[in-house]
Amino acid sequence: MQISTFFAVLGWVLSTVAIPASPTVEAALPTSTANVAGLHALAKAAGKLYFGTATDNPELTDQPYVAILNNTQMFGQITAANSMKWDATEPEQGVFTFTQGDQIAALATNDGRLLRGHNCVWHEQLPSWVTSGTFTAAEVTSIIETHCSTLVGHYKGKVYSWDVVNEPFNDDGTFGQDVFFNALGEDYIAIALRAAKAADPNAKVYINDFNIEGTGVKATAMKNLITSLKSQGVPIDGVGLQCHFIVGEVPTTLEENMREFAALGVEVAITELDVRMTLPETAALLEQQKADYQTVISACQAVPQCVGITVWDFTDKFSWVPGAFAGQGGACPWDENLVRKPAFDGIVAGF
Ligand code: 9MR
């Protein structure tokens, strides 16, 4: 056999034989080909305030990761994935710890980047003193006010926007039953927003949720809440669309929905973008994921009130997805080896 024929046959065999998952196959998957200075630079050039990422304290010992994170052309905004949450910041009543949150804040502010605060009031990641205490409505009010004003006050002047209330709704558009709602009904939302705004009047106060990215009952519930808050004079500056999507399932009404939010007089941000898939990754899945990322960026691009986009960490190495959904992953624009995926090019194309 001629040597060229041999290689042609070998190439055919390699391209047709299903090889079990291994580093060899991963290396054969398509990667990014875009040659750009950075995603934040593109976002700015496109008129947006930022392209950013979530990050977490344990990740900051990973030097190759940090090198990408600290590229201010790539990421112009940072969110703490965990270290500004209630369990991290007020583990005992009245005892506040900001060391971990400050480390994330410094990453942003030392480099002149924007910081999103995440979050003041949420039914998850609460310390047990909040969830297992027996409190009157007046006490819960005071607990919310103390937490929000101390947390937001600590970061006063450093935060572009706060997710003051996180995930208040069930998927059917009813309010989640948590320690706050059970004591105060939906009034807890206004209490938190007012306390946060008073603590840092220059920070935008947001409500952030998932499954409100497309039109539907949950998005309608959020719109009704925003309308109601505005009619009562409660501060509300923005709505965060988390955008934890599944490959091939980006809502077709994303742009229309963002316009409807904007029409209420609030800004919109994409706060926690990732696009997960059932593993293993394949070339076809990565191509669809690229298209999905592009769809999301394009929708934000089309709506002037969409101020920016945050990915919920940029690498599969540190994604929350595999820990939350068995057998799923691959959700981020960089792979586990910090190699840019086609999804990166989807983001570039979206701008
Ligand atoms: O990324 C966060 C992960 O490390 C935590 O274990 C998890 C706990 O619920 O929270 C993750 O972040 C969530 C965010 O705060 C709110 N929206 C959903 C995110 C993914 O769960």
Coordinates of C-alpha atoms and ligand atoms in Angstrom, one line a residue:
M1 CA 0.0 0.0 0.0
Q2 CA 1.3 3.4 -0.9
I3 CA 2.0 5.6 2.2
S4 CA -0.6 8.2 1.1
T5 CA -3.2 5.5 0.8
F6 CA -2.3 4.1 4.2
F7 CA -2.9 7.5 5.8
A8 CA -6.1 8.0 3.9
V9 CA -7.4 4.7 5.2
L10 CA -6.2 5.5 8.7
G11 CA -7.9 8.8 8.6
W12 CA -11.2 7.2 7.4
V13 CA -10.9 4.6 10.2
L14 CA -10.3 7.2 12.8
S15 CA -13.2 9.3 11.6
T16 CA -15.7 6.5 11.5
V17 CA -14.8 4.2 14.5
A18 CA -16.5 5.2 17.7
I19 CA -13.8 5.5 20.2
P20 CA -14.6 5.5 23.9
A21 CA -14.3 8.8 25.7
S22 CA -10.6 9.6 26.2
P23 CA -8.4 12.6 26.0
T24 CA -7.7 11.6 22.4
V25 CA -11.3 12.1 21.5
E26 CA -11.6 15.3 23.4
A27 CA -8.6 16.7 21.5
A28 CA -10.5 15.9 18.3
L29 CA -13.4 18.1 19.2
P30 CA -13.7 21.5 17.5
T31 CA -12.3 24.4 19.4
S32 CA -12.5 28.2 19.0
T33 CA -10.9 29.8 15.9
A34 CA -11.8 33.4 16.7
N35 CA -8.9 35.8 17.1
V36 CA -10.1 38.6 19.3
A37 CA -8.6 40.6 22.1
G38 CA -11.4 39.8 24.5
L39 CA -15.1 39.4 25.1
H40 CA -15.4 42.5 27.3
A41 CA -13.6 44.6 24.7
L42 CA -16.2 43.3 22.1
A43 CA -19.1 44.1 24.5
K44 CA -17.9 47.6 25.1
A45 CA -17.4 48.2 21.3
A46 CA -21.0 46.9 20.8
G47 CA -22.3 49.5 23.3
K48 CA -22.8 47.2 26.3
L49 CA -21.4 48.0 29.8
Y50 CA -19.7 44.7 30.3
F51 CA -19.0 41.1 29.6
G52 CA -18.2 39.3 32.9
T53 CA -17.9 36.1 34.8
A54 CA -18.7 34.6 38.1
T55 CA -15.8 33.3 40.1
D56 CA -15.2 31.7 43.5
N57 CA -12.5 31.9 46.1
P58 CA -11.1 28.3 45.9
E59 CA -10.5 28.8 42.2
L60 CA -8.1 31.7 42.8
T61 CA -5.1 29.4 43.5
D62 CA -5.3 28.0 39.9
Q63 CA -2.8 30.2 38.1
P64 CA -3.7 29.5 34.5
Y65 CA -7.4 30.1 35.4
V66 CA -6.5 33.4 37.2
A67 CA -4.5 34.5 34.2
I68 CA -7.6 34.4 32.0
L69 CA -9.8 35.8 34.8
N70 CA -7.5 38.8 35.3
N71 CA -7.5 39.7 31.6
T72 CA -9.5 42.9 31.7
Q73 CA -10.1 42.8 27.9
M74 CA -11.8 39.4 28.4
F75 CA -13.9 40.1 31.6
G76 CA -14.9 43.6 32.6
Q77 CA -17.3 42.5 35.4
I78 CA -17.0 40.0 38.2
T79 CA -19.7 38.2 40.4
A80 CA -18.9 36.2 43.5
A81 CA -20.5 32.8 42.9
N82 CA -20.8 32.1 46.6
S83 CA -18.9 34.4 49.0
M84 CA -21.3 37.3 49.3
K85 CA -24.2 35.0 50.1
W86 CA -25.9 35.0 53.5
D87 CA -24.2 31.8 54.9
A88 CA -20.9 33.3 54.0
T89 CA -21.4 36.8 55.2
E90 CA -23.6 36.5 58.3
P91 CA -23.1 33.0 59.6
E92 CA -24.2 34.0 63.1
Q93 CA -26.8 36.6 63.8
G94 CA -25.1 40.0 63.8
V95 CA -21.6 38.5 63.1
F96 CA -20.5 39.6 59.6
T97 CA -17.5 38.1 57.7
F98 CA -16.4 39.7 54.5
T99 CA -12.9 38.3 54.0
Q100 CA -13.9 36.0 51.1
G101 CA -16.2 38.5 49.5
D102 CA -13.6 41.2 49.7
Q103 CA -11.1 39.0 47.9
I104 CA -13.6 38.7 45.0
A105 CA -14.5 42.4 45.2
A106 CA -10.8 43.4 45.0
L107 CA -10.4 41.4 41.7
A108 CA -12.9 43.7 40.2
T109 CA -12.3 47.0 41.8
N110 CA -8.5 46.9 41.8
D111 CA -8.7 46.5 38.1
G112 CA -11.4 49.1 37.5
R113 CA -13.9 46.5 36.6
L114 CA -17.6 46.3 37.5
L115 CA -18.8 44.2 40.4
R116 CA -22.2 42.6 40.7
G117 CA -23.3 41.9 44.2
H118 CA -24.9 38.4 44.7
N119 CA -27.0 38.3 46.8
C120 CA -28.9 39.7 49.7
V121 CA -32.0 37.6 50.2
W122 CA -32.5 34.1 48.9
H123 CA -34.0 30.9 50.2
E124 CA -30.8 28.9 49.6
Q125 CA -27.4 29.1 51.3
L126 CA -28.9 30.5 54.5
P127 CA -27.3 29.9 57.8
S128 CA -29.3 27.7 60.2
W129 CA -29.9 30.6 62.6
V130 CA -32.1 32.1 59.9
T131 CA -33.9 28.9 58.8
S132 CA -34.4 27.3 62.2
G133 CA -35.2 30.3 64.3
T134 CA -38.7 31.2 65.5
F135 CA -39.2 34.8 64.7
T136 CA -42.1 37.3 64.6
A137 CA -42.8 39.2 61.5
A138 CA -41.2 42.3 63.1
E139 CA -38.1 40.2 63.8
V140 CA -37.8 38.9 60.3
T141 CA -38.2 42.4 59.0
S142 CA -35.3 43.5 61.2
I143 CA -33.2 40.5 60.2
I144 CA -33.6 41.3 56.5
E145 CA -32.9 45.0 57.0
T146 CA -29.8 44.4 59.1
H147 CA -28.5 41.8 56.6
C148 CA -29.1 43.9 53.5
S149 CA -28.0 47.2 54.9
T150 CA -24.8 45.8 56.4
L151 CA -23.9 43.7 53.4
V152 CA -24.6 46.4 50.8
G153 CA -23.2 49.1 53.1
H154 CA -19.9 47.2 53.4
Y155 CA -19.5 47.3 49.6
K156 CA -20.9 50.8 49.2
G157 CA -19.3 52.6 46.2
K158 CA -17.9 49.4 44.8
V159 CA -20.9 47.6 43.3
Y160 CA -22.6 48.3 40.0
S161 CA -25.7 46.3 40.8
W162 CA -27.0 44.0 43.5
D163 CA -29.2 40.9 43.2
V164 CA -31.1 42.1 46.2
V165 CA -33.7 39.4 45.9
N166 CA -32.8 36.1 44.3
E167 CA -35.3 33.6 42.9
P168 CA -38.5 34.7 44.6
F169 CA -40.8 32.7 42.3
N170 CA -41.8 29.1 41.8
D171 CA -42.0 27.9 38.2
D172 CA -45.8 28.4 38.2
G173 CA -45.4 32.1 39.1
T174 CA -46.5 31.8 42.7
F175 CA -44.1 33.1 45.4
G176 CA -41.7 30.6 46.9
Q177 CA -42.6 29.6 50.5
D178 CA -39.5 30.5 52.5
V179 CA -38.7 31.9 55.9
F180 CA -39.1 35.4 54.5
F181 CA -42.3 35.0 52.6
N182 CA -43.9 32.9 55.3
A183 CA -43.4 35.7 57.8
L184 CA -44.1 38.7 55.7
G185 CA -45.7 37.7 52.4
E186 CA -44.4 39.4 49.4
D187 CA -43.6 42.5 51.5
Y188 CA -40.2 41.0 52.3
I189 CA -39.2 42.0 48.7
A190 CA -39.9 45.7 49.2
I191 CA -38.2 45.6 52.6
A192 CA -35.0 44.2 51.1
L193 CA -35.0 46.5 48.1
R194 CA -35.5 49.6 50.3
A195 CA -32.8 48.6 52.7
A196 CA -30.3 47.9 49.9
K197 CA -31.0 51.1 48.1
A198 CA -30.6 53.1 51.3
A199 CA -27.3 51.4 52.1
D200 CA -25.8 52.3 48.6
P201 CA -28.0 54.7 46.6
N202 CA -25.7 54.5 43.6
A203 CA -25.9 50.7 43.3
K204 CA -28.7 49.4 41.0
V205 CA -31.1 47.1 42.8
Y206 CA -32.2 44.0 41.0
I207 CA -34.4 41.0 41.3
N208 CA -32.8 37.9 39.8
D209 CA -34.4 34.6 38.7
F210 CA -34.3 31.7 36.3
N211 CA -37.0 30.4 34.0
I212 CA -38.1 34.0 33.3
E213 CA -36.0 34.3 30.2
G214 CA -38.8 33.5 27.8
T215 CA -42.4 34.7 28.0
G216 CA -44.6 32.6 30.2
V217 CA -46.3 32.5 33.6
K218 CA -43.1 33.0 35.6
A219 CA -41.9 35.9 33.5
T220 CA -45.4 37.4 33.8
A221 CA -45.3 37.1 37.6
M222 CA -42.0 38.9 37.6
K223 CA -43.4 41.7 35.4
N224 CA -46.4 42.0 37.6
L225 CA -44.1 42.2 40.7
I226 CA -42.0 45.0 39.1
T227 CA -45.1 46.9 38.1
S228 CA -46.5 46.6 41.6
L229 CA -43.2 47.7 43.2
K230 CA -42.9 50.7 40.9
S231 CA -46.5 51.7 41.7
Q232 CA -45.6 51.7 45.4
G233 CA -42.5 53.7 44.9
V234 CA -40.2 50.8 45.9
P235 CA -36.8 51.1 44.3
I236 CA -36.3 48.5 41.5
D237 CA -33.7 49.2 38.8
G238 CA -33.2 45.9 37.1
V239 CA -34.2 42.4 36.4
G240 CA -31.6 39.6 36.2
L241 CA -32.3 36.8 33.7
Q242 CA -30.0 34.0 34.9
C243 CA -30.0 32.0 31.6
H244 CA -29.0 28.6 32.8
F245 CA -29.9 27.0 29.5
I246 CA -29.8 23.5 27.9
V247 CA -28.3 23.1 24.5
G248 CA -30.9 23.6 21.8
E249 CA -33.4 25.0 24.2
V250 CA -32.8 28.8 24.3
P251 CA -36.3 30.3 24.6
T252 CA -37.3 31.8 21.2
T253 CA -39.0 34.7 23.0
L254 CA -35.9 35.8 24.8
E255 CA -35.5 39.1 23.0
E256 CA -39.3 39.9 23.0
N257 CA -39.3 39.1 26.8
M258 CA -36.4 41.4 27.5
R259 CA -38.2 44.2 25.6
E260 CA -41.3 43.6 27.8
F261 CA -39.2 43.9 30.9
A262 CA -37.5 47.0 29.6
A263 CA -40.8 48.6 28.8
L264 CA -41.6 48.5 32.5
G265 CA -38.7 50.9 33.1
V266 CA -36.1 48.6 34.4
E267 CA -32.8 47.5 32.9
V268 CA -32.1 43.9 32.1
A269 CA -28.9 41.8 32.6
I270 CA -28.0 38.3 31.7
T271 CA -26.6 37.3 35.0
E272 CA -25.6 33.6 35.1
L273 CA -25.3 32.4 31.5
D274 CA -24.3 28.8 30.7
V275 CA -25.6 26.2 28.2
R276 CA -25.4 22.7 29.5
M277 CA -25.6 19.4 27.6
T278 CA -25.8 15.7 28.3
L279 CA -22.2 14.3 28.2
P280 CA -20.2 13.4 26.4
E281 CA -19.6 16.5 24.3
T282 CA -19.8 15.9 20.6
A283 CA -18.9 18.1 17.7
A284 CA -22.6 18.5 16.9
L285 CA -23.5 19.5 20.5
L286 CA -20.7 22.0 20.6
E287 CA -21.9 23.5 17.3
Q288 CA -25.4 23.8 18.6
Q289 CA -24.0 25.3 21.9
K290 CA -22.1 27.9 19.8
A291 CA -25.4 28.8 18.1
D292 CA -27.1 29.0 21.5
Y293 CA -24.5 31.4 22.9
Q294 CA -24.7 33.5 19.8
T295 CA -28.5 33.7 20.1
V296 CA -28.3 34.9 23.7
I297 CA -25.7 37.6 23.0
S298 CA -27.6 38.7 19.9
A299 CA -30.8 39.1 21.9
C300 CA -29.0 41.3 24.5
Q301 CA -27.4 43.1 21.6
A302 CA -30.8 43.9 20.1
V303 CA -32.3 45.4 23.3
P304 CA -30.6 48.6 24.4
Q305 CA -31.7 48.2 28.0
C306 CA -29.8 44.9 28.2
V307 CA -26.7 46.2 29.9
G308 CA -24.4 43.2 30.0
I309 CA -23.8 39.5 30.2
T310 CA -22.2 37.4 32.9
V311 CA -21.2 33.8 32.4
W312 CA -21.6 31.5 35.5
D313 CA -17.9 30.9 35.5
F314 CA -16.1 30.6 32.2
T315 CA -14.6 27.1 32.3
D316 CA -16.1 23.7 32.6
K317 CA -13.4 23.0 35.2
F318 CA -15.3 25.1 37.7
S319 CA -18.9 24.9 36.5
W320 CA -21.7 24.2 39.0
V321 CA -23.5 22.0 36.4
P322 CA -22.0 18.5 36.9
G323 CA -22.5 18.8 40.6
A324 CA -26.2 19.7 40.2
F325 CA -27.2 17.6 37.2
A326 CA -25.8 14.0 37.0
G327 CA -24.4 13.3 33.5
Q328 CA -24.6 16.9 32.3
G329 CA -21.9 19.5 31.9
G330 CA -19.8 21.1 29.2
A331 CA -21.8 24.3 29.8
C332 CA -19.1 27.0 29.6
P333 CA -17.2 28.6 26.8
W334 CA -13.8 27.3 28.0
D335 CA -13.3 23.6 28.5
E336 CA -11.9 21.8 31.5
N337 CA -8.4 22.4 30.2
L338 CA -9.0 26.1 29.7
V339 CA -9.2 25.7 25.9
R340 CA -11.7 28.0 24.2
K341 CA -14.7 26.1 22.7
P342 CA -16.8 26.9 19.7
A343 CA -19.1 28.6 22.2
F344 CA -16.5 31.3 22.6
D345 CA -16.9 32.0 18.8
G346 CA -20.7 32.1 19.3
I347 CA -20.3 34.9 21.8
V348 CA -18.0 36.8 19.4
A349 CA -20.5 36.4 16.6
G350 CA -23.3 37.6 18.8
F351 CA -21.6 40.9 19.3
Ligands
9MR1 O1 -22.5 28.4 41.6 C1 -23.1 28.3 42.9 C2 -22.7 26.9 43.5 O2 -21.3 26.9 43.7 C3 -23.4 26.7 44.7 O3 -23.1 25.4 45.2 C4 -24.9 26.8 44.5 C5 -25.8 26.6 45.7 O4 -27.1 26.6 45.4 O5 -25.2 28.1 44.0 C6 -24.6 28.3 42.7 O6 -25.0 29.5 42.2 C7 -26.4 29.7 42.0 C8 -26.7 31.1 42.1 O7 -26.3 31.6 43.3 C9 -28.2 31.4 41.9 N1 -28.7 30.9 40.7 C10 -28.3 29.5 40.4 C11 -26.8 29.2 40.6 C12 -26.5 27.8 40.3 O8 -27.0 26.9 41.2

